[in-house]
Every structure is written in C-alpha cells, then in structure tokens.
Coordinates of C-alpha atoms and ligand atoms in Angstrom, one line a residue:
X1 CA 0.0 0.0 0.0
X2 CA 2.8 2.4 0.9
X3 CA 4.2 2.0 -2.6
X4 CA 0.8 2.8 -4.1
X5 CA 0.5 5.9 -2.0
X6 CA 4.0 7.0 -2.9
X7 CA 3.1 6.5 -6.6
X8 CA 0.0 8.6 -6.1
X9 CA 1.9 11.3 -4.4
X10 CA 4.4 11.3 -7.2
X11 CA 1.7 11.7 -9.8
X12 CA 0.1 14.5 -7.9
X13 CA 3.5 16.3 -7.5
X14 CA 4.0 16.0 -11.3
X15 CA 0.6 17.3 -12.0
X16 CA 1.0 20.2 -9.6
X17 CA 4.0 21.4 -11.6
X18 CA 1.8 22.0 -14.7
X19 CA 4.1 22.5 -17.7
X20 CA 7.3 22.0 -15.5
X21 CA 9.7 24.1 -13.5
X22 CA 11.3 25.7 -16.5
X23 CA 8.1 27.1 -17.9
X24 CA 7.0 28.1 -14.4
X25 CA 10.2 30.2 -14.1
X26 CA 9.6 31.8 -17.5
X27 CA 6.0 32.6 -16.4
X28 CA 7.1 34.1 -13.1
X29 CA 9.7 36.1 -14.9
X30 CA 6.9 37.9 -16.7
X31 CA 5.5 39.0 -13.3
X32 CA 2.8 36.4 -13.4
X33 CA 1.6 33.9 -10.8
X34 CA 0.8 30.3 -11.8
X35 CA -2.8 28.9 -12.0
X36 CA -2.4 27.2 -8.6
X37 CA -0.8 30.3 -6.9
X38 CA -3.8 32.4 -8.1
X39 CA -6.3 29.9 -6.6
X40 CA -4.4 29.9 -3.3
X41 CA -4.7 33.7 -3.2
X42 CA -8.3 33.6 -4.1
X43 CA -9.6 31.0 -1.7
X44 CA -9.6 30.7 2.1
X45 CA -6.5 29.0 3.2
X46 CA -6.6 25.2 2.9
X47 CA -10.2 25.2 1.5
X48 CA -9.4 24.2 -2.1
X49 CA -10.5 20.7 -3.2
X50 CA -9.3 19.8 -6.7
X51 CA -11.0 17.6 -9.4
X52 CA -9.5 16.0 -12.4
X53 CA -5.9 16.6 -11.5
X54 CA -4.8 13.6 -13.5
X55 CA -7.1 14.1 -16.5
X56 CA -5.2 14.0 -19.9
X57 CA -6.0 15.1 -23.4
X58 CA -6.9 12.6 -26.1
X59 CA -5.3 14.3 -29.1
X60 CA -3.3 12.1 -31.4
X61 CA -2.3 14.7 -34.0
X62 CA 1.1 16.5 -34.4
X63 CA 2.9 14.1 -32.0
X64 CA 0.6 15.1 -29.2
X65 CA 0.1 11.5 -28.0
X66 CA 3.5 11.6 -26.3
X67 CA 3.1 15.1 -24.9
X68 CA 1.0 14.7 -21.8
X69 CA 0.8 17.1 -18.8
X70 CA -1.6 15.6 -16.2
X71 CA -4.4 18.0 -15.6
X72 CA -4.1 19.2 -19.2
X73 CA -3.7 23.0 -18.5
X74 CA -6.5 23.9 -16.2
X75 CA -7.0 23.5 -12.5
X76 CA -10.6 23.1 -11.3
X77 CA -12.4 22.5 -8.1
X78 CA -14.2 24.3 -5.2
X79 CA -13.3 26.1 -2.0
X80 CA -14.5 29.0 0.1
X81 CA -14.3 32.8 0.2
X82 CA -15.0 34.1 3.7
X83 CA -16.5 30.7 4.4
X84 CA -18.8 30.7 1.4
X85 CA -18.7 28.0 -1.2
X86 CA -17.4 29.0 -4.7
X87 CA -16.3 26.9 -7.7
X88 CA -13.2 27.9 -9.5
X89 CA -11.2 27.2 -12.7
X90 CA -7.8 28.5 -13.3
X91 CA -6.1 28.2 -16.7
X92 CA -2.4 27.2 -16.6
X93 CA -0.4 29.0 -19.2
X94 CA 2.6 26.8 -18.6
X95 CA 0.7 23.9 -20.3
X96 CA 0.4 24.5 -24.1
X97 CA -0.1 28.2 -23.3
X98 CA -3.3 27.5 -21.3
X99 CA -4.9 26.6 -24.7
X100 CA -8.3 24.9 -24.5
X101 CA -8.6 21.3 -25.5
X102 CA -11.6 19.0 -25.4
X103 CA -10.7 17.6 -22.0
X104 CA -9.8 21.0 -20.7
X105 CA -13.3 22.2 -21.5
X106 CA -14.8 19.1 -19.9
X107 CA -13.1 19.9 -16.7
X108 CA -14.6 23.5 -16.7
X109 CA -18.0 22.2 -17.7
X110 CA -17.9 19.7 -14.8
X111 CA -17.6 22.4 -12.1
X112 CA -20.0 24.7 -13.9
X113 CA -22.7 22.0 -13.7
X114 CA -21.9 21.4 -10.1
X115 CA -22.1 25.1 -9.3
X116 CA -25.6 25.3 -10.7
X117 CA -26.8 22.2 -8.9
X118 CA -25.3 23.4 -5.6
X119 CA -26.2 27.1 -6.1
X120 CA -22.8 28.7 -5.7
X121 CA -20.8 31.3 -7.8
X122 CA -18.2 30.3 -10.5
X123 CA -15.0 32.2 -10.7
X124 CA -12.9 31.7 -13.8
X125 CA -9.2 32.8 -13.9
X126 CA -8.3 33.2 -17.5
X127 CA -4.8 33.0 -19.0
X128 CA -4.9 31.2 -22.3
X129 CA -3.6 31.2 -25.9
X130 CA -7.2 30.2 -27.0
X131 CA -8.2 27.1 -28.9
X132 CA -5.7 24.2 -28.7
X133 CA -4.4 24.5 -32.3
X134 CA -3.5 20.8 -32.5
X135 CA -7.1 19.8 -31.8
X136 CA -9.2 22.1 -33.9
X137 CA -12.9 21.4 -33.9
X138 CA -13.0 19.5 -30.6
X139 CA -11.6 22.7 -29.0
X140 CA -14.3 24.8 -30.7
X141 CA -16.9 22.3 -29.4
X142 CA -15.4 22.6 -25.9
X143 CA -15.7 26.4 -26.0
X144 CA -19.2 26.3 -27.1
X145 CA -20.2 23.8 -24.4
X146 CA -18.8 26.4 -21.9
X147 CA -20.7 29.3 -23.6
X148 CA -24.0 27.3 -23.3
X149 CA -23.4 26.8 -19.6
X150 CA -22.5 30.4 -19.1
X151 CA -25.9 31.3 -20.6
X152 CA -27.8 28.7 -18.6
X153 CA -26.1 29.9 -15.4
X154 CA -26.8 33.5 -16.1
X155 CA -29.2 34.9 -13.5
X156 CA -29.0 31.6 -11.6
X157 CA -25.5 31.8 -10.0
X158 CA -23.1 34.7 -10.1
X159 CA -20.2 34.3 -12.6
X160 CA -17.0 36.3 -12.3
X161 CA -14.1 36.3 -14.7
X162 CA -10.5 37.4 -13.9
X163 CA -8.2 38.0 -16.9
X164 CA -4.5 37.4 -16.0
X165 CA -2.9 37.0 -19.4
X166 CA -4.0 36.5 -23.0
X167 CA -7.7 36.0 -23.7
X168 CA -8.2 36.1 -27.5
X169 CA -10.4 34.9 -30.3
X170 CA -13.8 33.4 -29.5
X171 CA -12.4 32.6 -26.0
X172 CA -13.4 36.2 -25.0
X173 CA -17.1 35.3 -25.2
X174 CA -17.1 33.2 -22.0
X175 CA -15.9 36.2 -19.8
X176 CA -18.2 38.4 -21.8
X177 CA -21.2 36.2 -20.8
X178 CA -20.3 36.4 -17.1
X179 CA -21.5 39.1 -14.7
X180 CA -18.2 40.8 -14.0
X181 CA -14.8 40.9 -15.7
X182 CA -11.7 42.0 -13.7
X183 CA -8.4 42.6 -15.6
X184 CA -4.8 43.0 -14.6
X185 CA -3.4 46.3 -15.9
X186 CA -0.7 46.0 -18.6
X187 CA -0.4 42.2 -18.3
X188 CA -3.7 41.0 -19.7
X189 CA -5.6 41.6 -22.9
X190 CA -8.8 40.6 -24.6
X191 CA -9.5 40.8 -28.3
X192 CA -11.2 38.8 -31.1
X193 CA -8.3 39.2 -33.5
X194 CA -4.8 40.2 -32.7
X195 CA -2.7 43.1 -34.0
X196 CA -1.4 41.2 -37.0
X197 CA -4.9 40.3 -38.3
X198 CA -6.0 43.9 -37.6
X199 CA -3.0 45.2 -39.7
X200 CA -4.0 42.9 -42.6
X201 CA -7.6 43.6 -42.6
X202 CA -8.0 47.3 -41.6
X203 CA -4.3 48.4 -42.1
X204 CA -4.3 49.8 -38.5
X205 CA -1.1 49.7 -36.5
X206 CA -1.9 48.8 -32.9
X207 CA -0.3 46.9 -30.1
X208 CA -2.0 44.4 -27.8
X209 CA -2.5 47.0 -25.0
X210 CA -4.0 49.6 -27.4
X211 CA -6.2 46.9 -29.0
X212 CA -7.5 45.1 -25.9
X213 CA -5.6 46.0 -22.7
X214 CA -7.3 46.8 -19.5
X215 CA -6.9 50.5 -20.2
X216 CA -9.2 50.1 -23.3
X217 CA -11.8 47.7 -21.8
X218 CA -12.3 49.8 -18.6
X219 CA -12.6 53.1 -20.4
X220 CA -13.7 52.8 -24.0
X221 CA -15.3 49.4 -24.7
X222 CA -16.9 48.7 -21.3
X223 CA -16.0 45.0 -21.7
X224 CA -14.2 44.9 -18.3
X225 CA -15.6 46.2 -15.1
X226 CA -12.5 46.7 -13.0
X227 CA -8.7 46.6 -13.4
X228 CA -5.8 46.6 -10.9
X229 CA -2.1 47.1 -11.2
X230 CA -1.2 43.6 -10.1
X231 CA -2.6 40.1 -9.7
X232 CA -2.8 40.3 -5.9
X233 CA -5.1 43.4 -6.0
X234 CA -7.1 41.9 -8.8
X235 CA -7.8 38.7 -6.8
X236 CA -8.5 40.7 -3.7
X237 CA -11.1 42.7 -5.7
X238 CA -12.8 39.5 -6.7
X239 CA -13.0 38.4 -3.1
X240 CA -14.5 41.8 -2.2
X241 CA -17.0 41.6 -5.0
X242 CA -18.2 38.2 -3.8
X243 CA -18.9 39.6 -0.4
X244 CA -21.6 41.9 -1.8
X245 CA -23.5 39.2 -3.8
X246 CA -25.5 36.2 -2.8
X247 CA -24.8 32.5 -3.6
X248 CA -27.6 32.2 -6.1
X249 CA -30.9 33.7 -7.4
X250 CA -33.0 32.0 -4.6
X251 CA -31.3 33.7 -1.7
X252 CA -30.2 37.2 -0.6
X253 CA -26.7 38.4 0.3
X254 CA -26.0 37.7 4.0
X255 CA -26.1 40.8 6.0
X256 CA -22.8 42.1 7.3
X257 CA -22.6 43.3 11.0
X258 CA -21.8 46.9 11.3
X259 CA -21.2 49.3 14.2
X260 CA -22.2 52.2 12.0
X261 CA -25.5 53.4 13.5
X262 CA -28.5 53.4 11.1
X263 CA -29.7 56.7 12.6
X264 CA -26.3 58.5 12.0
X265 CA -27.1 62.1 11.0
X266 CA -24.9 63.7 8.3
X267 CA -24.9 67.5 8.7
X268 CA -22.5 67.8 5.7
X269 CA -25.2 66.7 3.4
X270 CA -27.3 69.8 4.3
X271 CA -24.6 71.9 2.6
X272 CA -23.4 69.7 -0.2
X273 CA -25.6 71.1 -3.0
X274 CA -24.1 74.4 -4.4
X275 CA -26.2 77.5 -4.4
X276 CA -25.8 77.8 -8.2
X277 CA -27.8 74.9 -9.8
X278 CA -25.2 74.9 -12.6
X279 CA -22.4 74.0 -10.3
X280 CA -21.3 70.5 -9.7
X281 CA -20.6 68.4 -6.6
X282 CA -19.3 64.9 -6.1
X283 CA -22.2 62.4 -5.9
X284 CA -19.6 59.8 -4.7
X285 CA -19.4 61.9 -1.5
X286 CA -23.1 61.5 -1.0
X287 CA -22.8 57.7 -1.4
X288 CA -19.8 57.4 0.9
X289 CA -21.2 59.7 3.6
X290 CA -24.5 57.7 3.8
X291 CA -23.2 54.1 3.3
X292 CA -22.1 51.8 6.2
X293 CA -18.6 52.8 7.3
X294 CA -18.1 55.0 4.2
X295 CA -17.5 51.9 2.1
X296 CA -18.4 51.9 -1.6
X297 CA -17.1 49.4 -4.2
X298 CA -17.4 51.3 -7.5
X299 CA -17.9 49.2 -10.6
X300 CA -16.7 50.6 -14.0
X301 CA -15.4 53.8 -12.4
X302 CA -13.7 54.9 -15.6
X303 CA -16.4 54.1 -18.2
X304 CA -19.4 56.4 -18.6
X305 CA -18.4 58.2 -15.4
X306 CA -21.5 60.4 -15.7
X307 CA -23.4 57.4 -14.2
X308 CA -22.0 55.8 -11.0
X309 CA -22.7 52.2 -10.3
X310 CA -21.4 49.9 -7.5
X311 CA -22.0 48.2 -4.2
X312 CA -22.4 49.5 -0.7
X313 CA -24.3 48.4 2.5
X314 CA -26.9 50.2 4.6
X315 CA -27.5 48.7 8.0
X316 CA -25.6 45.7 6.9
X317 CA -27.8 45.1 3.8
X318 CA -25.9 44.8 0.5
X319 CA -27.3 47.1 -2.2
X320 CA -26.5 48.1 -5.7
X321 CA -26.0 51.9 -6.1
X322 CA -26.9 53.7 -9.3
X323 CA -26.3 57.5 -9.2
X324 CA -25.9 60.4 -11.7
X325 CA -22.6 62.1 -11.3
X326 CA -23.0 65.9 -11.6
X327 CA -19.2 66.3 -11.9
X328 CA -19.1 64.5 -15.3
X329 CA -21.2 65.9 -18.2
X330 CA -23.5 67.4 -15.5
X331 CA -24.7 63.8 -14.8
X332 CA -26.5 63.6 -18.2
X333 CA -27.7 60.2 -19.5
X334 CA -26.0 59.2 -22.7
X335 CA -25.7 55.9 -24.7
X336 CA -22.8 54.4 -22.6
X337 CA -24.3 55.5 -19.3
X338 CA -27.7 54.0 -20.2
X339 CA -26.2 50.6 -21.1
X340 CA -23.9 50.6 -18.1
X341 CA -26.8 51.3 -15.7
X342 CA -29.2 48.9 -17.4
X343 CA -26.9 45.9 -17.2
X344 CA -26.1 46.7 -13.5
X345 CA -29.8 47.0 -12.5
X346 CA -30.5 43.7 -14.2
X347 CA -27.7 42.0 -12.4
X348 CA -29.0 43.3 -9.1
X349 CA -32.5 42.2 -10.0
X350 CA -31.3 38.6 -10.9
X351 CA -29.7 38.3 -7.6
X352 CA -32.2 39.9 -5.2
X353 CA -29.9 42.9 -4.4
X354 CA -31.9 46.0 -3.6
X355 CA -31.1 49.1 -5.7
X356 CA -30.6 52.5 -4.2
X357 CA -30.7 55.3 -6.8
X358 CA -29.4 58.8 -6.3
X359 CA -30.8 61.2 -8.9
X360 CA -29.4 64.4 -10.1
X361 CA -29.9 64.4 -13.9
X362 CA -30.6 67.2 -16.3
X363 CA -31.9 64.9 -18.9
X364 CA -30.8 62.7 -21.8
X365 CA -27.8 64.0 -23.9
X366 CA -29.0 65.8 -27.0
X367 CA -27.2 65.8 -30.4
X368 CA -26.5 63.8 -33.5
X369 CA -23.8 61.7 -31.9
X370 CA -26.2 60.4 -29.3
X371 CA -29.2 60.1 -31.6
X372 CA -27.3 58.3 -34.3
X373 CA -25.7 56.2 -31.7
X374 CA -29.1 54.9 -30.7
X375 CA -29.9 56.9 -27.5
X376 CA -33.6 56.0 -28.1
X377 CA -32.8 52.2 -28.0
X378 CA -30.2 52.5 -25.3
X379 CA -32.1 54.8 -23.0
X380 CA -34.9 52.3 -23.4
X381 CA -32.6 49.6 -21.9
X382 CA -32.3 51.5 -18.7
X383 CA -36.0 52.2 -18.6
X384 CA -36.7 48.5 -19.3
X385 CA -34.3 47.4 -16.6
X386 CA -35.8 49.5 -13.9
X387 CA -39.4 48.7 -15.0
X388 CA -39.0 44.9 -14.9
X389 CA -37.0 44.9 -11.7
X390 CA -38.9 43.5 -8.7
X391 CA -36.2 44.0 -6.1
X392 CA -36.6 46.8 -3.5
X393 CA -36.0 50.1 -5.2
X394 CA -35.3 53.2 -3.1
X395 CA -34.7 56.5 -4.8
X396 CA -33.3 59.8 -3.5
X397 CA -33.6 62.8 -5.7
X398 CA -30.9 65.2 -4.5
X399 CA -31.3 67.9 -7.1
X400 CA -32.4 67.8 -10.8
X401 CA -34.7 65.3 -12.3
X402 CA -35.9 66.5 -15.7
X403 CA -37.9 65.1 -18.5
X404 CA -37.4 61.5 -19.8
X405 CA -34.6 61.1 -17.3
X406 CA -37.1 61.6 -14.5
X407 CA -39.2 58.8 -15.8
X408 CA -36.3 56.4 -16.2
X409 CA -34.3 56.9 -13.0
X410 CA -36.3 54.5 -10.8
X411 CA -39.3 56.8 -10.7
X412 CA -42.5 55.9 -8.8
X413 CA -44.1 55.0 -12.1
X414 CA -41.6 52.3 -12.7
X415 CA -42.6 50.6 -9.5
X416 CA -40.1 52.6 -7.3
X417 CA -41.0 51.5 -3.8
X418 CA -39.7 54.5 -1.9
X419 CA -39.0 57.8 -3.6
X420 CA -37.6 60.6 -1.5
X421 CA -36.4 64.0 -2.5
X422 CA -34.3 66.7 -0.9
X423 CA -36.0 70.1 -0.5
X424 CA -33.7 71.6 -3.2
X425 CA -34.9 69.0 -5.8
X426 CA -36.1 70.2 -9.2
X427 CA -38.6 67.7 -10.7
X428 CA -40.1 69.0 -13.9
X429 CA -40.6 68.3 -17.6
X430 CA -37.7 70.4 -18.6
X431 CA -35.4 73.1 -17.3
X432 CA -36.6 76.8 -17.0
X433 CA -34.4 78.0 -19.9
X434 CA -35.7 75.5 -22.4
X435 CA -39.3 75.8 -21.2
X436 CA -39.3 79.6 -21.4
X437 CA -37.9 79.6 -24.9
X438 CA -40.7 77.4 -26.1
X439 CA -43.6 78.7 -24.1
X440 CA -42.8 82.4 -24.5
X441 CA -41.1 82.5 -27.9
X442 CA -43.7 85.1 -29.2
X443 CA -43.5 87.4 -26.1
X444 CA -39.7 87.3 -26.1
X445 CA -39.6 88.2 -29.8
X446 CA -42.2 91.0 -29.4
X447 CA -40.2 92.4 -26.4
X448 CA -37.4 93.6 -28.8
X449 CA -34.7 95.3 -26.8
X450 CA -36.3 94.0 -23.6
X451 CA -36.1 90.4 -24.7
X452 CA -33.5 89.4 -22.1
X453 CA -35.5 91.0 -19.3
X454 CA -38.7 89.1 -20.3
X455 CA -36.7 85.9 -20.6
X456 CA -35.3 86.3 -17.1
X457 CA -38.7 87.1 -15.7
X458 CA -40.3 84.2 -17.3
X459 CA -37.5 81.8 -16.3
X460 CA -37.8 82.9 -12.7
X461 CA -41.6 82.4 -12.9
X462 CA -41.1 78.9 -14.2
X463 CA -38.4 78.0 -11.7
X464 CA -40.6 79.2 -8.8
X465 CA -43.6 77.2 -10.0
X466 CA -42.0 74.0 -11.2
X467 CA -38.3 73.6 -10.2
X468 CA -39.1 72.1 -6.8
X469 CA -40.1 68.7 -5.4
X470 CA -43.5 69.9 -4.1
X471 CA -45.5 69.4 -7.3
X472 CA -44.4 65.7 -7.4
X473 CA -45.0 65.3 -3.7
X474 CA -48.6 66.7 -4.1
X475 CA -49.3 63.9 -6.4
X476 CA -47.6 61.2 -4.3
X477 CA -44.8 60.6 -6.9
X478 CA -42.4 61.6 -4.2
X479 CA -43.2 59.8 -0.9
X480 CA -41.6 62.4 1.3
X481 CA -39.3 65.4 1.1
X482 CA -36.5 64.7 3.5
X483 CA -33.8 66.7 5.2
X484 CA -30.5 65.7 3.6
X485 CA -28.8 65.0 7.0
X486 CA -31.4 62.2 7.6
X487 CA -30.8 60.4 4.3
X488 CA -28.9 57.5 5.8
X489 CA -31.6 56.8 8.3
X490 CA -34.4 57.0 5.8
X491 CA -32.6 54.6 3.4
X492 CA -31.9 52.1 6.2
X493 CA -35.5 52.2 7.4
X494 CA -36.8 51.9 3.9
X495 CA -34.6 48.8 3.2
X496 CA -35.7 47.2 6.5
X497 CA -39.3 47.8 5.6
X498 CA -38.8 46.3 2.1
X499 CA -36.9 43.3 3.3
X500 CA -39.7 40.8 2.5
X501 CA -41.0 42.6 -0.5
X502 CA -42.8 40.3 -3.0
X503 CA -43.5 41.4 -6.5
X504 CA -43.7 39.6 -9.8
X505 CA -43.9 40.1 -13.6
X506 CA -46.4 38.3 -15.8
X507 CA -45.4 34.7 -16.8
X508 CA -43.5 34.8 -20.1
X509 CA -40.6 33.0 -21.8
X510 CA -38.5 36.1 -21.6
X511 CA -39.0 39.8 -22.3
X512 CA -37.6 41.5 -25.4
X513 CA -35.3 44.2 -24.0
X514 CA -34.2 46.6 -26.8
X515 CA -30.7 45.2 -27.2
Ligands
HXC1 C1 -1.5 25.2 -28.6 C2 -0.3 27.0 -27.8 C3 -1.3 27.9 -28.2 C4 -2.4 27.3 -28.8 C5 0.3 29.0 -27.3 N1 0.7 27.7 -27.3 N2 -0.9 29.1 -27.8 N3 -0.4 25.7 -28.1 N4 -2.5 26.0 -29.0 N5 -3.5 28.1 -29.1 C6 2.0 27.2 -26.7 C7 3.2 27.6 -27.5 O1 3.4 26.7 -28.6 C8 4.3 27.5 -26.4 O2 4.6 26.1 -26.3 C9 3.6 27.9 -25.2 O3 2.2 27.7 -25.4 C10 3.8 29.4 -24.8 O4 3.5 30.1 -26.0 P1 4.5 31.3 -26.5 O5 4.1 31.7 -27.8 O6 5.9 30.9 -26.2 O7 4.2 32.4 -25.4 P2 4.1 34.0 -25.6 O8 5.3 34.5 -26.4 O9 3.9 34.6 -24.2 O10 2.8 34.3 -26.5 C11 1.5 34.0 -26.0 C12 0.5 34.1 -27.2 C13 1.0 33.2 -28.4 C14 0.3 35.5 -27.6 C15 -0.8 33.6 -26.6 O11 1.4 31.9 -27.9 C16 -0.1 33.0 -29.4 O12 -0.3 33.9 -30.2 N6 -0.7 31.9 -29.5 C17 -1.6 31.5 -30.5 C18 -2.9 32.3 -30.3 C19 -4.0 31.8 -31.2 O13 -3.9 32.2 -32.4 N7 -4.9 31.0 -30.7 C20 -6.0 30.5 -31.4 C21 -7.0 31.6 -31.6 S1 -8.4 31.0 -32.4 P3 6.0 25.6 -25.7 O14 5.9 24.1 -25.9 O15 7.0 26.3 -26.5 O16 6.1 26.0 -24.3 C22 -9.4 30.7 -31.1 C23 -10.8 30.3 -31.5 C24 -11.6 30.1 -30.3 O17 -9.0 30.7 -30.0 C25 -13.0 30.1 -30.8 C26 -13.9 29.8 -29.7 C27 -15.3 29.9 -30.2

C-alpha cells in the first residue's frame, strides 16, 4: 500500500507542476503567478478541493500523444471565500499556453454543472492562448459547451471572470457572458483578432495594449468592469465583489454586521448642494457619507463616469447603487451610461440585491452623436431594466430630475418602492431656460430690446412654479421630502421595511429588452 500511496503522491506532484519548472520560471519572470498560486490567493487557506488533476488530453495529431501534462492545463475545483462555497477554474499558461482542448473544456463544464446544482458562484481565472491549435474542432466544441453553460447559469448563479494574461479569439465570449470581468493592468488583454490580423484587414497599427488591454476595456469598450495594477489586488477585488453578492438567485446576500448606526445624521449633506444649480458636486461623496462605514465598491469607475454604479451596504444590507454624477457631463444620461446602468440594474434584479438610486440628472444628452448612436434604443434599456426589476427600489432625488430622465431613473411610475427628494430637488418636464424659450417665444420676440428681461422674468416664474419637489410630492410621486442629513436613516429604514417585498412580472418565456 505504501508504494501505491507513494506512486499517487508522485503523480500529484508531477501534475502540480503543470508545464514544468522551466516554464513556471519563465512565467514568473513575466511578473505572473501560476494557476495554482492564483487559486491559493483567491480562496480561504486550505479550502481548495481539486478535481480531475490527472485528466489527460486525447489528441493524437502533431505528435501530441507523447506530450502529456496531467491536468491538461486547467486547475478546477471548489473552495470557500470568507467561508462561502465557490467553484473555480484557473487556466495554466505553462501547459500548451493554457490553450483549451476538449478535455480542458470538460473539466470546466464539470464544475459549472456542479455550481448550478449546488447554487454557488463560479469564478474563472483566464490565462490562455485560445483554442488548442493541435485539436481544432474539438476545441471549438469545448468552448461552445462552456458558452452554453455560461448562458444557462446567467441569472441563476453569479459568474465572475478574472483576466490574467491573453484571452483572445472566441475565447473572449465566455468572460463576456459572465457578470463581472476584472483585468490585470498592462499584463492582460482581450480581443477577437490580434494586432497582425488587424493590420492585414484594416491596415491599422496597434499593439496588444492599445487593442484590448485593461486601459481600453475599462474606459472605452466597457467590456471589463475593473482593473488593478497587479494580480494580488485583482484577486482581492474578486473576493470583495463576492462579499456583496448572494450565492444564487434564490437567496439574498448575507447581512454584514456593522457598528455604524443606522440613525447617524450627516450634517455635511445639508450643505453639499451648491447655491448655483449649474455648479457640480461629487455624488460619490453623498454615497460614501451615507453608506455603512463609508465603504463603496465602485464598478466601471472609468467608463461612462457620468453614471456611477457599485455596491455598498446600509444597516448591513448589501445594495446596488446607481447614481448620476453631476461632476461628469452634468450627470446627463447618454448611450454608454444607459447601457452601463441597465446591465447593472438587471444584475441586481437577478440576484435579489436592492437598488438605491441617487438622482441628479438634467436629462438625456442631445445631439447627432447620441441620436445616431441609438440613444432611443439605449435609453430604453435603462428604462426597461428598472421597469422589470422586482427588487426593493429606493430612490433619493438630490437635485435635478428632468424630462425623460425623471421617468427612467427609478421613478414611482416604474414601481419605485420609496421615492424621497431633498428640498432643493427640481422635478419638472424640462429646465426653466428651455421651457421659457418654447412657451414664451412670441412674447420674447415681441419684447425687442427688452427680450432678455422678459426671458429672465419668465424663467424665474417657471423656476418658482416647477423647479421644486412639491408638485411631485402633491401627487404622491415623491413619498416624502426629507432633510439631507437624515438620508442614511431614511434609506436604512426603507430597506428594512422592504426586506420581505414580494412582486412579480407576468409569466413569459422572456421579455424583449431593446438590445
Ligand atoms: C497550442 C499553444 C497555443 C495554442 C500557445 N501555445 N498558444 N499551443 N495552442 N493556441 C503554446 C506555444 O506553442 C508554447 O509552447 C507555449 O504555449 C507558450 O507560448 P509562447 O508563444 O511561447 O508564449 P508568448 O510568447 O507569451 O505568446 C503567447 C500568445 C501566443 C500571444 C498567446 O502563444 C499566441 O499567439 N498563441 C496563439 C494564439 C492563437 O492564435 N490562438 C488560437 C486563436 S483562435 P511551448 O511548448 O514552446 O512552451 C481561437 C478560436 C476560439 O481561439 C473560438 C472559440 C469559439
């Protein structure tokens, strides 16, 4: 028996070295951790249980029969994060460049199936040269089996992707189908076709970073949600993200104990809105001042920064935050912001995470760029997401809420549960300037030299009558006008009250969100 145990241990040792010591050294020299080291950093110490460590590929072409690395380039299994079960796969670049074979895909599919049955998140750590070139169609089949499972798991269990090296070709579609993608700055990239193909087809000169590095995907394309300077911080961010989300779609996120009192008053908020309505302030301050212990995990901070999204807690309850940012483009809703917000609200709705919305929005962005870019279709996405969401929805209007943007931003009419406004809120069909120009065009023209006086007078009249929260409160569209310093208390109480909220949509196969 001892001999057999020794033989087993030897096989396991061999498998744990992946592509071998030389390739590991080469990998480390690039400033990268191995697949196993990443898993160790991700999971609670000693919690990892591995499957299929000795699985081998079945390829017979190109002399592959004699080239075997037990485990075949991907480490899979389960473990815990802060005591919570998660499933994980980690691609091993030291084995055939982390390329995906038929058996490699089978290993990933095995844990994806288990994760759905057992209702726990899947975290994929990607570092791969794509399809195993020696295999061909089996590899494509393997990818597609994974994609199918990504889609079936969507909205059932949370799925998170970390990108630690190359992720190219069709391989990018698995991360793209997951809920969150986190990249390592300067050392990871995602693209459908690499720089050489780009040069041939479009004659553009571009390097991997400029084509699909973290700097592009977190600012321009919106493909990635977060990026960090090194692997340790990237993995830490994934752990933090997991803390805000539940195990699956049938449960809620466990509350986190906090010593931050729910009734904490925040006098700074009474003075945060500038006297001049055209001046900006930082909505992130409002979020941090009101949230438990000032903690806010922002998602996509550098993409469509006019709309803030992220996670925070109130009285220990994990919530999704959606907020207009007056500091960027005056907080206007444009194409990118609408898409960003819509996807996030839908994520929260899938996983029973209440949404707290802070509104200060002058409207939708006008102009040909936006109209030709499909602001009608894209704005409708955000509207659709809020309208179909049955999670608790608490909305605080801090200042402006005009026109279509009023309707969209979690208004009462989209089944907003609790809608509060600060006394300085301006809730109206449009701003005073635009309204005056349309309503009093004839009077202004007839006033000749006195046109500007008439305009000022009419604007003041309109502002007095409509740029306030009272018209909305009179109709019950705003549930209460609250003092800013009591915002945290009112949010905490609202979330407590809504804890057991039940709401449903009519039975249907699925809706037809304007994609
Ligand atoms: C088999 C691969 C491989 C692949 C790399 N290797 N990619 N083996 N299939 N796709 C092997 C190399 O032969 C090498 O083996 C080892 O991995 C490390 O590769 P290097 O090239 O030495 O590393 P590096 O210089 O860091 O370059 C990494 C790379 C490059 C940029 C990823 O290897 C590369 O361009 N690979 C091919 C990428 C590709 O075209 N993939 C197919 C895309 S099509 P040794 O033995 O020397 O260590 C696709 C379709 C998917 O993926 C569709 C899904 C629907």
